[in-house]
XYZ file of N, CA, C and O in Angstrom:
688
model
N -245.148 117.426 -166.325
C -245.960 118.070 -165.349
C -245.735 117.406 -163.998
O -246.147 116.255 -163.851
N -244.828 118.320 -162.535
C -245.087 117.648 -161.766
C -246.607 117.538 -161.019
O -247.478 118.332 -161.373
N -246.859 116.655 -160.106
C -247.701 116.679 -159.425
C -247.620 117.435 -158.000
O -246.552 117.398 -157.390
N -248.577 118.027 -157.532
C -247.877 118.649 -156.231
C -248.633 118.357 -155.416
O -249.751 118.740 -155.759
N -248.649 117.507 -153.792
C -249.265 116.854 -152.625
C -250.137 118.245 -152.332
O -249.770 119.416 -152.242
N -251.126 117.770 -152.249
C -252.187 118.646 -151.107
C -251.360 119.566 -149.995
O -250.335 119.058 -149.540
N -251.641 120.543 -149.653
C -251.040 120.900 -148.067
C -251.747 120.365 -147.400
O -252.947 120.256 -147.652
N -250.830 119.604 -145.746
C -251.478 119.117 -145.060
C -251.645 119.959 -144.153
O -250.870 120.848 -143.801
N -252.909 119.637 -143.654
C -253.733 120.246 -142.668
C -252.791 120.215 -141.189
O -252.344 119.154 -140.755
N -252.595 121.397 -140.573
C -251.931 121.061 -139.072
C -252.803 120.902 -137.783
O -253.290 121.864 -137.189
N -252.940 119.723 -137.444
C -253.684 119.771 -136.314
C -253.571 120.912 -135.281
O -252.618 121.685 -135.180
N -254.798 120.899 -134.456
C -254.764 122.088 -133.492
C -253.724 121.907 -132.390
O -253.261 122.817 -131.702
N -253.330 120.244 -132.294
C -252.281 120.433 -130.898
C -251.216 120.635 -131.152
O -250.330 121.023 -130.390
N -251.118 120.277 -132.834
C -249.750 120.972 -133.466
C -249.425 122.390 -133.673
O -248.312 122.799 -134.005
N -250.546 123.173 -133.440
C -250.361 124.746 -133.886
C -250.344 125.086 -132.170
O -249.340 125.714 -131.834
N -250.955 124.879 -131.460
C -250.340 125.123 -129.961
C -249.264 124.374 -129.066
O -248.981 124.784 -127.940
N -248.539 122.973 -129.776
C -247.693 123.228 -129.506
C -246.370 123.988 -129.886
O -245.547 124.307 -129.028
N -246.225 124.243 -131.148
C -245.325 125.182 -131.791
C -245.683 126.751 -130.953
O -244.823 127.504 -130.495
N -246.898 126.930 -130.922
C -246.788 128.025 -129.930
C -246.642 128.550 -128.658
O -246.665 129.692 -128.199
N -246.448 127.164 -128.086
C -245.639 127.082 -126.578
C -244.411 126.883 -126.787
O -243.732 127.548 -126.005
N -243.857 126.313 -127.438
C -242.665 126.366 -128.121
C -241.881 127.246 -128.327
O -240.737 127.341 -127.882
N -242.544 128.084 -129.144
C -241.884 129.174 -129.803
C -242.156 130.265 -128.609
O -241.166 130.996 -128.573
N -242.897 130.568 -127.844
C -243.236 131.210 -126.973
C -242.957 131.582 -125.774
O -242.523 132.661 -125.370
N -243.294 130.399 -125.085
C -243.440 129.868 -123.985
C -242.162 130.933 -123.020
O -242.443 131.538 -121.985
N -241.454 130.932 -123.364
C -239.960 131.034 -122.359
C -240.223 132.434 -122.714
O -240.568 133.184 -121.801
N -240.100 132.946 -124.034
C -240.150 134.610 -124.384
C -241.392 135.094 -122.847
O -241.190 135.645 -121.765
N -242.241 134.708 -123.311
C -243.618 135.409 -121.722
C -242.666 134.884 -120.873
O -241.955 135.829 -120.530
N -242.342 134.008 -120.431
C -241.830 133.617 -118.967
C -241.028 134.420 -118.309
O -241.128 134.728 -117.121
N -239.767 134.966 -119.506
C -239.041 136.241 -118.867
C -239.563 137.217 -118.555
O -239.349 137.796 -117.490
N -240.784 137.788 -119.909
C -241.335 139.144 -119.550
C -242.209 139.137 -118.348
O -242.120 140.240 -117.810
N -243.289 138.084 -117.488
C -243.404 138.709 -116.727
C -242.553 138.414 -115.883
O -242.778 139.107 -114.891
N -241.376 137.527 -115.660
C -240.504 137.350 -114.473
C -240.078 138.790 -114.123
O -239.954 139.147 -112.951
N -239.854 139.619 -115.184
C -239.003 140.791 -115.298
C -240.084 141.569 -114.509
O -239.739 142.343 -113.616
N -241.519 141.358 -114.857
C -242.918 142.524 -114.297
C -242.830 142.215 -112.529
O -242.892 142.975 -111.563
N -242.616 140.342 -112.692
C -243.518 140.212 -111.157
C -242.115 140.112 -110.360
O -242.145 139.933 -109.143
N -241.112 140.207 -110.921
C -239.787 139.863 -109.625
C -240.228 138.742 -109.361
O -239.931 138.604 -108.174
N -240.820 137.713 -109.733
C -240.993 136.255 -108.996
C -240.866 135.409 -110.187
O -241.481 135.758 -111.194
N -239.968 134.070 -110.216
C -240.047 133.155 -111.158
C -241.510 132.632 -111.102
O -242.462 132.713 -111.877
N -241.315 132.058 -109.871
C -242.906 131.049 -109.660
C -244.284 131.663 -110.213
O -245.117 131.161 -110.968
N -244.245 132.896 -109.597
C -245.342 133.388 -110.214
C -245.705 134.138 -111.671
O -246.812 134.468 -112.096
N -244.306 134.301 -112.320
C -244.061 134.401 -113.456
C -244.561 132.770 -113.895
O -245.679 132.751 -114.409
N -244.060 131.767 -113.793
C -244.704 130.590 -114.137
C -246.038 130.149 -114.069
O -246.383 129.212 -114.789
N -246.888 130.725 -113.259
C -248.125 130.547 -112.676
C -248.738 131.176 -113.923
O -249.094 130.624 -114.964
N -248.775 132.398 -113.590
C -249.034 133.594 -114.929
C -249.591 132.861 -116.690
O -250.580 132.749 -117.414
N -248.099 132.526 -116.614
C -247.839 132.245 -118.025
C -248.608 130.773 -118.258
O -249.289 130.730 -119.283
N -248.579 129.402 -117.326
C -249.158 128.890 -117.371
C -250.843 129.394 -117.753
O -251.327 129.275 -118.878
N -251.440 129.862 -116.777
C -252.671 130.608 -117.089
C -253.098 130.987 -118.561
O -254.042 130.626 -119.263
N -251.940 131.934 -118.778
C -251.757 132.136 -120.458
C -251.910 131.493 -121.675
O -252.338 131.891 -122.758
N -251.476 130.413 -121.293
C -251.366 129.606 -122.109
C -252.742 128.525 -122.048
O -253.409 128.333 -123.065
N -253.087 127.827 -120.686
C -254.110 127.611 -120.702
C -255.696 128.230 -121.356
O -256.561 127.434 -121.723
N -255.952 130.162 -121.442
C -256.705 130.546 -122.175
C -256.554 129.988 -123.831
O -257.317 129.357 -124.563
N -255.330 130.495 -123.993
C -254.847 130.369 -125.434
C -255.369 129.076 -125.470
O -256.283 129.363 -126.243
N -255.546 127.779 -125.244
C -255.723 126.690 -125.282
C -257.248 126.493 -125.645
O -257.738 125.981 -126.651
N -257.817 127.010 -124.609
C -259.326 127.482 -124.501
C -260.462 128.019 -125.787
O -261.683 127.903 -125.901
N -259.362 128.671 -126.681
C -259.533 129.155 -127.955
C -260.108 128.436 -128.575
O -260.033 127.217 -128.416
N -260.864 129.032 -129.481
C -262.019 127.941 -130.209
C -261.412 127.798 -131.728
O -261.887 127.073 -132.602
N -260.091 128.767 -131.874
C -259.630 128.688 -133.259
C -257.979 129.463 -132.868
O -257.649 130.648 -132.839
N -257.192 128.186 -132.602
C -256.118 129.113 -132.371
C -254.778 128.817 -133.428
O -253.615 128.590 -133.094
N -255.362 128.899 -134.830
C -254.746 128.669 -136.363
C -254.949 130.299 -136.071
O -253.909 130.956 -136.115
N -256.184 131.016 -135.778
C -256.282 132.013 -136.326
C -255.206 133.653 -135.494
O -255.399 134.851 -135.704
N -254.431 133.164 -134.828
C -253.533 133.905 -133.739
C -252.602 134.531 -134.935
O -251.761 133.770 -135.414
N -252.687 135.759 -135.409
C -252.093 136.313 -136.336
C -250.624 137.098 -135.542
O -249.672 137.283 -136.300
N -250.504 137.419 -134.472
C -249.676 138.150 -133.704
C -249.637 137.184 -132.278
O -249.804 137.715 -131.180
N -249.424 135.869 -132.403
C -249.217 135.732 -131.151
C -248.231 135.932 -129.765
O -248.391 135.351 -128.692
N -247.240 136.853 -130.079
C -246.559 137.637 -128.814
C -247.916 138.612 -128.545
O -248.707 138.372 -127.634
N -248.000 139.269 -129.085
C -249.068 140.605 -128.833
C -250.243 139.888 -127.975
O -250.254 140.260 -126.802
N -250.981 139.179 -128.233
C -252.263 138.085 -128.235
C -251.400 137.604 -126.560
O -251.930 138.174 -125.606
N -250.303 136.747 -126.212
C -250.262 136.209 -125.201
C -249.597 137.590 -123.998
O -249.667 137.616 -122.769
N -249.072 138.457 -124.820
C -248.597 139.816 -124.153
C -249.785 140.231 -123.070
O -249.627 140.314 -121.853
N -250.900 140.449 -123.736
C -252.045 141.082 -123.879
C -252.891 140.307 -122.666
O -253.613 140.952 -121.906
N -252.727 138.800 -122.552
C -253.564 138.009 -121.788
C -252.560 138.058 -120.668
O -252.939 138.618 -119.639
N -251.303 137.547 -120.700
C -250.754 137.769 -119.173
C -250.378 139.166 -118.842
O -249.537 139.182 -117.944
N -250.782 140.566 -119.345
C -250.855 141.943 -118.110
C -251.923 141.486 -117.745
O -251.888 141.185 -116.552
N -253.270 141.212 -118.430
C -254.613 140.873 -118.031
C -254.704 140.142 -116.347
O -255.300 140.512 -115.336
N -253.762 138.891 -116.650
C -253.677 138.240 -115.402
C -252.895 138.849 -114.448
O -253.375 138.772 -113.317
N -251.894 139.405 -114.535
C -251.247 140.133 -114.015
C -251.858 141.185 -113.020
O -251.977 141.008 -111.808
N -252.197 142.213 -113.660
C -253.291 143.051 -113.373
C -254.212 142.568 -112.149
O -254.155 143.003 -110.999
N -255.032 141.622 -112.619
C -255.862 140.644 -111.446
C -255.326 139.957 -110.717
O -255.774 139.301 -109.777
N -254.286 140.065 -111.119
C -253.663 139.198 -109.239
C -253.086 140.740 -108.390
O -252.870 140.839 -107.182
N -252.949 141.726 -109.334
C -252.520 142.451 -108.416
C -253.654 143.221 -107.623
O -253.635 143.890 -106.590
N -254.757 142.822 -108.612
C -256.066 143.471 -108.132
C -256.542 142.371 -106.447
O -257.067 142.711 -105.387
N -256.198 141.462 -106.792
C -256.981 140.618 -105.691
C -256.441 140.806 -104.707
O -257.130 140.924 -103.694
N -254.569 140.937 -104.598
C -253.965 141.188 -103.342
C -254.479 142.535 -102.635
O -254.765 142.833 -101.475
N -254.466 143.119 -103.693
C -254.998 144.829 -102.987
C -256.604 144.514 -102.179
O -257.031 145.225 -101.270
N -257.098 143.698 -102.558
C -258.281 143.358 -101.959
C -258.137 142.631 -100.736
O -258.600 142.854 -99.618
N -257.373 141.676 -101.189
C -256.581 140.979 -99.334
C -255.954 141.469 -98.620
O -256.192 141.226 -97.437
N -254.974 142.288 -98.910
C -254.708 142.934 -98.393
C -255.613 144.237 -97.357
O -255.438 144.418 -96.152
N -256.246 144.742 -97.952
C -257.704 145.393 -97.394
C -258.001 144.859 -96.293
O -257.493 145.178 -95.218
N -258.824 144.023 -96.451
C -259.463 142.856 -96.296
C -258.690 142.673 -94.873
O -259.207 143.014 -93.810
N -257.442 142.119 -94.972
C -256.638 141.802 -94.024
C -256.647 142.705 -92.542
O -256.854 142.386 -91.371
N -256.253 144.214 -93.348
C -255.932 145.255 -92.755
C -257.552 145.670 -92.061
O -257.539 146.095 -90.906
N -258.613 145.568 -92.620
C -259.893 145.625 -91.442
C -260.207 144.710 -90.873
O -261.061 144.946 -90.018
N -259.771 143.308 -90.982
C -259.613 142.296 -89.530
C -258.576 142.928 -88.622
O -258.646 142.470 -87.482
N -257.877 143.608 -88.747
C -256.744 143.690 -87.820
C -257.335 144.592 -86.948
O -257.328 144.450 -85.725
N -257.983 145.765 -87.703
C -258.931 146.503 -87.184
C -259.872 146.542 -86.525
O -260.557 147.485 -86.129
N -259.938 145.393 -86.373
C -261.353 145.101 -85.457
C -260.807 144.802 -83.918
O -259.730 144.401 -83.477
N -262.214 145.233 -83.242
C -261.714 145.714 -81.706
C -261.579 144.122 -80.931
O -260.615 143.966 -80.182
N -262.533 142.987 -81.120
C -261.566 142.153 -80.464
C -261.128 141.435 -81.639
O -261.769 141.482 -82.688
N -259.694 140.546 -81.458
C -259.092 139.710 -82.531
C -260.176 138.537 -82.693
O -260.459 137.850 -81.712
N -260.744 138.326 -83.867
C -261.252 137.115 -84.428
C -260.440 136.999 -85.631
O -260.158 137.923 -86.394
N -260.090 135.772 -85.734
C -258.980 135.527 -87.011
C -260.335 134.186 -87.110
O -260.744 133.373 -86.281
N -260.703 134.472 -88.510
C -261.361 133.874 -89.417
C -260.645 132.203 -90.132
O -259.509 131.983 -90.551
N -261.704 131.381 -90.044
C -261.211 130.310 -90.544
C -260.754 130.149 -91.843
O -261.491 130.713 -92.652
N -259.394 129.338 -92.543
C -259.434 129.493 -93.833
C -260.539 129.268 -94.310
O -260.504 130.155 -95.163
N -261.928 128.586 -94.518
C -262.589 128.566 -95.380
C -263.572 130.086 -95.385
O -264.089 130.549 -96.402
N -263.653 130.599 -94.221
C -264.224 132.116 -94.125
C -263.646 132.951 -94.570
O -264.135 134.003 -94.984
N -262.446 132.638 -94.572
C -260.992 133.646 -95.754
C -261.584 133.928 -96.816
O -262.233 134.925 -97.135
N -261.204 132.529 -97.631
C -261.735 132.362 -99.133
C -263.073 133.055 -99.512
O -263.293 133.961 -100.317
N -264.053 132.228 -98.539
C -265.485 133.133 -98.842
C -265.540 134.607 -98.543
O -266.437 135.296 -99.029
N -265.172 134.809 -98.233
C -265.025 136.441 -98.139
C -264.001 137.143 -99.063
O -264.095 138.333 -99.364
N -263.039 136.338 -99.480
C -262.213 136.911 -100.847
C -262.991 136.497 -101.681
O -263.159 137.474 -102.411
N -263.707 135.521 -102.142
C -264.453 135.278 -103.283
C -265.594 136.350 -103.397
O -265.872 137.023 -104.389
N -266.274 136.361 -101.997
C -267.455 137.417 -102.142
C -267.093 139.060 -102.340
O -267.897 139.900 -102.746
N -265.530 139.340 -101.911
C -264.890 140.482 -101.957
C -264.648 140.802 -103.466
O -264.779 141.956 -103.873
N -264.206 139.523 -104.498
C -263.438 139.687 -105.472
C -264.949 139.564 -106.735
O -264.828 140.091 -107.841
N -266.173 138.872 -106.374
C -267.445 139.020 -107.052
C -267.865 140.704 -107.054
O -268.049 141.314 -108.108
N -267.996 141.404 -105.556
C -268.375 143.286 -105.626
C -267.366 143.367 -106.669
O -267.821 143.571 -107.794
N -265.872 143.236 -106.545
C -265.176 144.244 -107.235
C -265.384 143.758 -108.974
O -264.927 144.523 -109.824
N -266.056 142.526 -109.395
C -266.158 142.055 -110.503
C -267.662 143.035 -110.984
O -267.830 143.675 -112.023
N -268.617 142.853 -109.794
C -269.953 143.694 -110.392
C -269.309 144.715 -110.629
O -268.859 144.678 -111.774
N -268.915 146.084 -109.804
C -268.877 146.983 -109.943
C -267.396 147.562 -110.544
O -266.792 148.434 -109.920
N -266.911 147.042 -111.709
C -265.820 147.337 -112.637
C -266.264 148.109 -113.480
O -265.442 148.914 -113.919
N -267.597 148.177 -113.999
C -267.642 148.686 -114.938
C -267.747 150.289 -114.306
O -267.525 151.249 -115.044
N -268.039 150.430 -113.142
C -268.725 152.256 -112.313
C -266.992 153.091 -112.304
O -265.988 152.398 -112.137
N -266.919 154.326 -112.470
C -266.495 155.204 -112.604
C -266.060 155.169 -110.859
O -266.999 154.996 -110.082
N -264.666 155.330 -110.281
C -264.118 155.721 -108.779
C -265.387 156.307 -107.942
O -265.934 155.763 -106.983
N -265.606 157.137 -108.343
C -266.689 158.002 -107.470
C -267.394 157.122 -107.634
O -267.109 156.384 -106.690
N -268.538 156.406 -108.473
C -269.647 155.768 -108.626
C -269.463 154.633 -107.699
O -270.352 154.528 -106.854
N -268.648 153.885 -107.667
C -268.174 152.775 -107.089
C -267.876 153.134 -105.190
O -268.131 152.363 -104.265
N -267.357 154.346 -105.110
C -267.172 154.834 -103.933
C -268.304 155.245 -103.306
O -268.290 155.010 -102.098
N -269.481 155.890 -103.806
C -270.791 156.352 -103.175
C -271.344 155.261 -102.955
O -271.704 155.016 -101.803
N -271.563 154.307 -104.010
C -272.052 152.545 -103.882
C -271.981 152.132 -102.452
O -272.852 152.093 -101.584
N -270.479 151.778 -102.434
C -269.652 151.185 -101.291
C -269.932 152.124 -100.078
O -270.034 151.477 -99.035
N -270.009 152.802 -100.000
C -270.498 154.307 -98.297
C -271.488 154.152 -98.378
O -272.048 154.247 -97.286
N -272.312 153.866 -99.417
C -274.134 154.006 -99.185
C -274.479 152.585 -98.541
O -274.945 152.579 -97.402
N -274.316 151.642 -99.070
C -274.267 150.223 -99.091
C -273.494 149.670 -97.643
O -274.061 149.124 -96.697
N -272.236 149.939 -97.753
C -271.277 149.253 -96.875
C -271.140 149.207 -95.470
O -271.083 148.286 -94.656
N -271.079 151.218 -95.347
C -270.937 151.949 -94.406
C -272.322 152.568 -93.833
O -272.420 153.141 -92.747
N -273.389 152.348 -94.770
C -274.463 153.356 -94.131
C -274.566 155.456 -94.135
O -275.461 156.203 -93.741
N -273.463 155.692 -94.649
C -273.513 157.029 -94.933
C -275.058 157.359 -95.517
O -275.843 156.751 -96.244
N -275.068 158.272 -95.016
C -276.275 159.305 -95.903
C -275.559 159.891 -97.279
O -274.346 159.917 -97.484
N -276.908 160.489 -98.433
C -276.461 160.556 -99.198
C -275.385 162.033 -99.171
O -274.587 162.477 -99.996
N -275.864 162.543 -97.667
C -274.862 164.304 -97.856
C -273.879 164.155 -97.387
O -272.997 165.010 -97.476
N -273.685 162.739 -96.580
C -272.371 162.693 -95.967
C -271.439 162.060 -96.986
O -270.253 162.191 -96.684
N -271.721 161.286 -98.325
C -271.026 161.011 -99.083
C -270.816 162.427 -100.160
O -269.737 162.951 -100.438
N -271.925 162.763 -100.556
C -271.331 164.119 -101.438
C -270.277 164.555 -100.547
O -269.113 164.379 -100.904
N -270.556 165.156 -99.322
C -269.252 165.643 -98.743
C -268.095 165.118 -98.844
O -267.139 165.830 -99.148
N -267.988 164.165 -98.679
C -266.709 163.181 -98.723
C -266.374 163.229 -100.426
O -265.236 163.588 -100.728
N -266.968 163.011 -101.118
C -266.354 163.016 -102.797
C -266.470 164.218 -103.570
O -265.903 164.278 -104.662
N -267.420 165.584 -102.945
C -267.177 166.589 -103.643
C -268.093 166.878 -105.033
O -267.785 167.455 -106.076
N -269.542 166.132 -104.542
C -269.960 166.136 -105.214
C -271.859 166.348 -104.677
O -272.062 166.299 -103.464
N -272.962 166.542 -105.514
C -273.824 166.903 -104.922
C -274.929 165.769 -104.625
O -274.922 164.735 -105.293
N -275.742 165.954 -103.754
C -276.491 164.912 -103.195
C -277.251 163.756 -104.554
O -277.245 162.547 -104.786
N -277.833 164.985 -105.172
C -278.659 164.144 -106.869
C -277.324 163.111 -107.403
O -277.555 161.912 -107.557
N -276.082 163.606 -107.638
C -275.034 162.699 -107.879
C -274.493 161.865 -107.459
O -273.880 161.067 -108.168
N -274.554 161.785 -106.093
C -274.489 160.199 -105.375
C -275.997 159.391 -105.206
O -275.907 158.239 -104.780
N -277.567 159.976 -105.547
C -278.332 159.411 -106.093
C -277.852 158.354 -107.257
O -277.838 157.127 -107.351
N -277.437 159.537 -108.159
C -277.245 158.774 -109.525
C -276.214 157.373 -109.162
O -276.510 156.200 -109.388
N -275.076 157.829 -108.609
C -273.982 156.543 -108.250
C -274.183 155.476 -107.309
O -273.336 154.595 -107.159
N -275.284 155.511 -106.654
C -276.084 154.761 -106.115
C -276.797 153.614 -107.229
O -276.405 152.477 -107.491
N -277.961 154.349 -107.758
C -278.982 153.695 -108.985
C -277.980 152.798 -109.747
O -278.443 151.722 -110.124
N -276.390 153.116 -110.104
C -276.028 152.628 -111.375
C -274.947 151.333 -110.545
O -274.480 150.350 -111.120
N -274.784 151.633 -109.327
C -274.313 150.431 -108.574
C -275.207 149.225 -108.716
O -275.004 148.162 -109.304
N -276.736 149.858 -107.707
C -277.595 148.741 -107.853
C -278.315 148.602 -109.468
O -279.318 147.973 -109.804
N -277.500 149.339 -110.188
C -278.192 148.715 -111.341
C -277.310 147.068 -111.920
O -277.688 145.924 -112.176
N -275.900 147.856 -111.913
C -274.816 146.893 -111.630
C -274.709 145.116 -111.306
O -274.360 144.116 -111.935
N -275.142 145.380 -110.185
C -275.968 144.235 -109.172
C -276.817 143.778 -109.739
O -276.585 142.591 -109.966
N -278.019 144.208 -110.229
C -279.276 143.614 -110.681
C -279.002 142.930 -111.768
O -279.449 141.799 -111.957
N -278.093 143.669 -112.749
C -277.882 143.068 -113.654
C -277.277 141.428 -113.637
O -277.505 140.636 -114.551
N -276.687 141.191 -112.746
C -276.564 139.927 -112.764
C -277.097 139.143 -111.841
O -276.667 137.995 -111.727
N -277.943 139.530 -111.161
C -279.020 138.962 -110.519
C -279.715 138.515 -111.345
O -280.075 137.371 -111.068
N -280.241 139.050 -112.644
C -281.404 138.549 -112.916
C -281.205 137.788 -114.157
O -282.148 137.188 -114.672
Protein backbone atom coordinates (compact mmCIF):
# COMPACT_ATOMS: atom_id res chain seq x y z
CA UNK A 1 0.00 0.00 0.00
CA UNK A 2 1.49 3.23 -1.07
CA UNK A 3 1.02 6.16 1.04
CA UNK A 4 -0.04 9.31 -0.71
CA UNK A 5 1.10 13.13 0.78
CA UNK A 6 -1.81 15.38 1.51
CA UNK A 7 -2.30 18.04 -1.38
CA UNK A 8 -0.68 21.04 -0.49
CA UNK A 9 -2.53 23.94 0.00
CA UNK A 10 -1.41 26.96 -2.55
CA UNK A 11 -1.02 30.06 -0.96
CA UNK A 12 -2.98 33.09 -2.19
CA UNK A 13 0.28 34.93 -3.46
CA UNK A 14 0.99 31.80 -5.19
CA UNK A 15 -2.36 31.59 -7.09
CA UNK A 16 -1.95 35.38 -8.10
CA UNK A 17 1.22 35.12 -8.93
CA UNK A 18 0.79 32.31 -11.50
CA UNK A 19 -1.97 34.52 -12.60
CA UNK A 20 0.05 37.45 -13.49
CA UNK A 21 2.17 35.18 -14.94
CA UNK A 22 0.21 33.38 -17.00
CA UNK A 23 -1.70 36.49 -17.85
CA UNK A 24 -0.27 39.41 -17.42
CA UNK A 25 1.27 40.09 -21.06
CA UNK A 26 -1.94 38.22 -22.83
CA UNK A 27 -4.23 41.70 -21.28
CA UNK A 28 -1.27 43.88 -21.99
CA UNK A 29 -1.54 43.28 -25.76
CA UNK A 30 -5.30 43.24 -25.79
CA UNK A 31 -5.76 46.50 -24.52
CA UNK A 32 -2.53 47.91 -26.23
CA UNK A 33 -4.38 46.76 -29.40
CA UNK A 34 -7.96 48.76 -27.80
CA UNK A 35 -6.01 51.92 -26.48
CA UNK A 36 -3.17 52.43 -29.31
CA UNK A 37 -1.04 53.31 -26.22
CA UNK A 38 1.54 50.95 -24.51
CA UNK A 39 1.65 53.12 -21.33
CA UNK A 40 -1.75 53.24 -20.92
CA UNK A 41 -2.30 49.78 -21.90
CA UNK A 42 0.11 49.26 -18.84
CA UNK A 43 -1.72 51.55 -16.56
CA UNK A 44 -5.01 49.64 -17.41
CA UNK A 45 -3.78 46.33 -16.83
CA UNK A 46 -1.91 47.27 -13.82
CA UNK A 47 -5.35 48.47 -12.37
CA UNK A 48 -6.54 45.00 -13.39
CA UNK A 49 -4.65 43.28 -11.73
CA UNK A 50 -4.57 45.33 -8.69
CA UNK A 51 -8.68 44.61 -8.36
CA UNK A 52 -7.97 40.98 -9.00
CA UNK A 53 -5.66 41.31 -6.02
CA UNK A 54 -8.36 43.01 -4.00
CA UNK A 55 -10.38 39.74 -4.26
CA UNK A 56 -11.38 38.20 -1.20
CA UNK A 57 -11.00 34.64 -2.87
CA UNK A 58 -9.00 34.59 -5.92
CA UNK A 59 -8.51 30.38 -5.88
CA UNK A 60 -12.01 30.85 -6.90
CA UNK A 61 -11.31 32.65 -10.65
CA UNK A 62 -12.72 29.79 -12.76
CA UNK A 63 -12.17 31.73 -16.24
CA UNK A 64 -9.59 34.05 -15.52
CA UNK A 65 -9.00 35.63 -19.17
CA UNK A 66 -12.82 36.30 -19.21
CA UNK A 67 -12.77 37.68 -15.34
CA UNK A 68 -9.56 40.07 -16.20
CA UNK A 69 -11.11 40.69 -19.95
CA UNK A 70 -14.17 41.86 -18.26
CA UNK A 71 -12.39 44.24 -15.56
CA UNK A 72 -10.01 46.03 -18.00
CA UNK A 73 -13.09 47.13 -20.81
CA UNK A 74 -14.58 48.17 -17.35
CA UNK A 75 -11.52 50.44 -16.86
CA UNK A 76 -11.23 51.17 -20.14
CA UNK A 77 -14.62 52.35 -20.63
CA UNK A 78 -14.03 54.85 -17.55
CA UNK A 79 -11.18 56.40 -18.67
CA UNK A 80 -12.82 56.93 -21.77
CA UNK A 81 -15.74 58.13 -19.85
CA UNK A 82 -13.70 60.70 -17.81
CA UNK A 83 -11.86 62.19 -20.86
CA UNK A 84 -15.23 62.84 -22.50
CA UNK A 85 -15.95 64.67 -19.32
CA UNK A 86 -12.62 66.74 -19.56
CA UNK A 87 -12.80 67.18 -22.39
CA UNK A 88 -16.36 68.95 -21.94
CA UNK A 89 -15.31 70.44 -19.21
CA UNK A 90 -12.36 71.89 -21.07
CA UNK A 91 -14.35 72.96 -24.06
CA UNK A 92 -16.85 75.26 -21.61
CA UNK A 93 -13.80 77.00 -20.05
CA UNK A 94 -12.79 77.93 -23.40
CA UNK A 95 -16.19 79.14 -23.71
CA UNK A 96 -16.31 81.42 -21.34
CA UNK A 97 -16.35 85.14 -22.19
CA UNK A 98 -13.32 86.26 -20.25
CA UNK A 99 -10.28 83.60 -20.12
CA UNK A 100 -9.96 82.30 -16.48
CA UNK A 101 -7.78 79.21 -16.65
CA UNK A 102 -8.41 77.48 -13.36
CA UNK A 103 -5.78 76.32 -10.96
CA UNK A 104 -4.63 72.67 -11.12
CA UNK A 105 -6.14 71.99 -7.89
CA UNK A 106 -9.65 73.66 -9.20
CA UNK A 107 -9.11 71.26 -12.26
CA UNK A 108 -9.17 68.18 -10.24
CA UNK A 109 -12.04 69.44 -8.01
CA UNK A 110 -14.16 70.04 -10.61
CA UNK A 111 -13.25 66.70 -12.48
CA UNK A 112 -13.81 64.91 -9.30
CA UNK A 113 -17.11 66.81 -8.67
CA UNK A 114 -17.84 66.35 -12.57
CA UNK A 115 -16.94 62.57 -12.46
CA UNK A 116 -19.19 62.08 -8.76
CA UNK A 117 -22.78 63.74 -11.09
CA UNK A 118 -21.82 61.37 -13.76
CA UNK A 119 -21.32 58.45 -11.00
CA UNK A 120 -24.90 59.55 -9.26
CA UNK A 121 -26.68 59.74 -12.26
CA UNK A 122 -25.53 56.35 -14.23
CA UNK A 123 -28.09 54.61 -13.31
CA UNK A 124 -31.03 57.47 -15.30
CA UNK A 125 -31.96 56.64 -18.80
CA UNK A 126 -30.22 59.72 -21.63
CA UNK A 127 -33.33 61.67 -21.44
CA UNK A 128 -33.65 61.30 -17.59
CA UNK A 129 -30.18 62.37 -17.05
CA UNK A 130 -30.59 65.18 -19.73
CA UNK A 131 -33.86 66.87 -18.17
CA UNK A 132 -31.85 66.47 -14.65
CA UNK A 133 -28.87 68.34 -16.05
CA UNK A 134 -31.26 71.48 -18.01
CA UNK A 135 -33.44 71.57 -14.95
CA UNK A 136 -30.60 71.65 -12.43
CA UNK A 137 -27.62 73.01 -14.45
CA UNK A 138 -29.05 75.33 -16.92
CA UNK A 139 -32.26 76.52 -15.26
CA UNK A 140 -34.63 75.54 -18.17
CA UNK A 141 -38.25 75.34 -17.40
CA UNK A 142 -39.89 72.22 -17.43
CA UNK A 143 -41.54 73.14 -21.28
CA UNK A 144 -38.44 74.30 -22.46
CA UNK A 145 -36.86 70.93 -21.77
CA UNK A 146 -39.84 68.76 -23.09
CA UNK A 147 -39.25 70.84 -26.13
CA UNK A 148 -35.79 70.18 -26.44
CA UNK A 149 -36.15 66.15 -25.81
CA UNK A 150 -39.55 65.58 -27.33
CA UNK A 151 -41.19 64.78 -24.68
CA UNK A 152 -44.12 66.07 -22.36
CA UNK A 153 -43.95 68.41 -19.44
CA UNK A 154 -45.34 65.42 -16.63
CA UNK A 155 -42.17 63.49 -18.19
CA UNK A 156 -39.48 65.74 -17.47
CA UNK A 157 -41.38 66.04 -13.98
CA UNK A 158 -40.81 62.44 -13.71
CA UNK A 159 -36.86 62.80 -14.94
CA UNK A 160 -36.43 65.39 -12.65
CA UNK A 161 -37.90 63.36 -9.27
CA UNK A 162 -35.68 60.27 -10.31
CA UNK A 163 -32.44 62.51 -10.71
CA UNK A 164 -33.05 64.04 -7.33
CA UNK A 165 -34.01 60.83 -6.20
CA UNK A 166 -30.58 59.65 -7.47
CA UNK A 167 -28.83 62.30 -5.38
CA UNK A 168 -30.66 61.69 -2.24
CA UNK A 169 -29.90 58.46 -2.35
CA UNK A 170 -26.52 58.94 -1.48
CA UNK A 171 -26.91 61.74 0.53
CA UNK A 172 -28.49 60.04 3.02
Amino acid sequence: MTSSSPPTAISRSQILHRLFGDHHSWLLERLRLRLHCREDAADIAAETFAQVVAMPDPAAIREPRALLSTIGKRLVFARWRRADIERAYLQALAEQPEPTAPSPQEHWLVMETLMEIDRLLDGLSSKARAAFLCSQLEGLTYAQIAQELGVSTTRVHQYVVQGLTACYRVGA
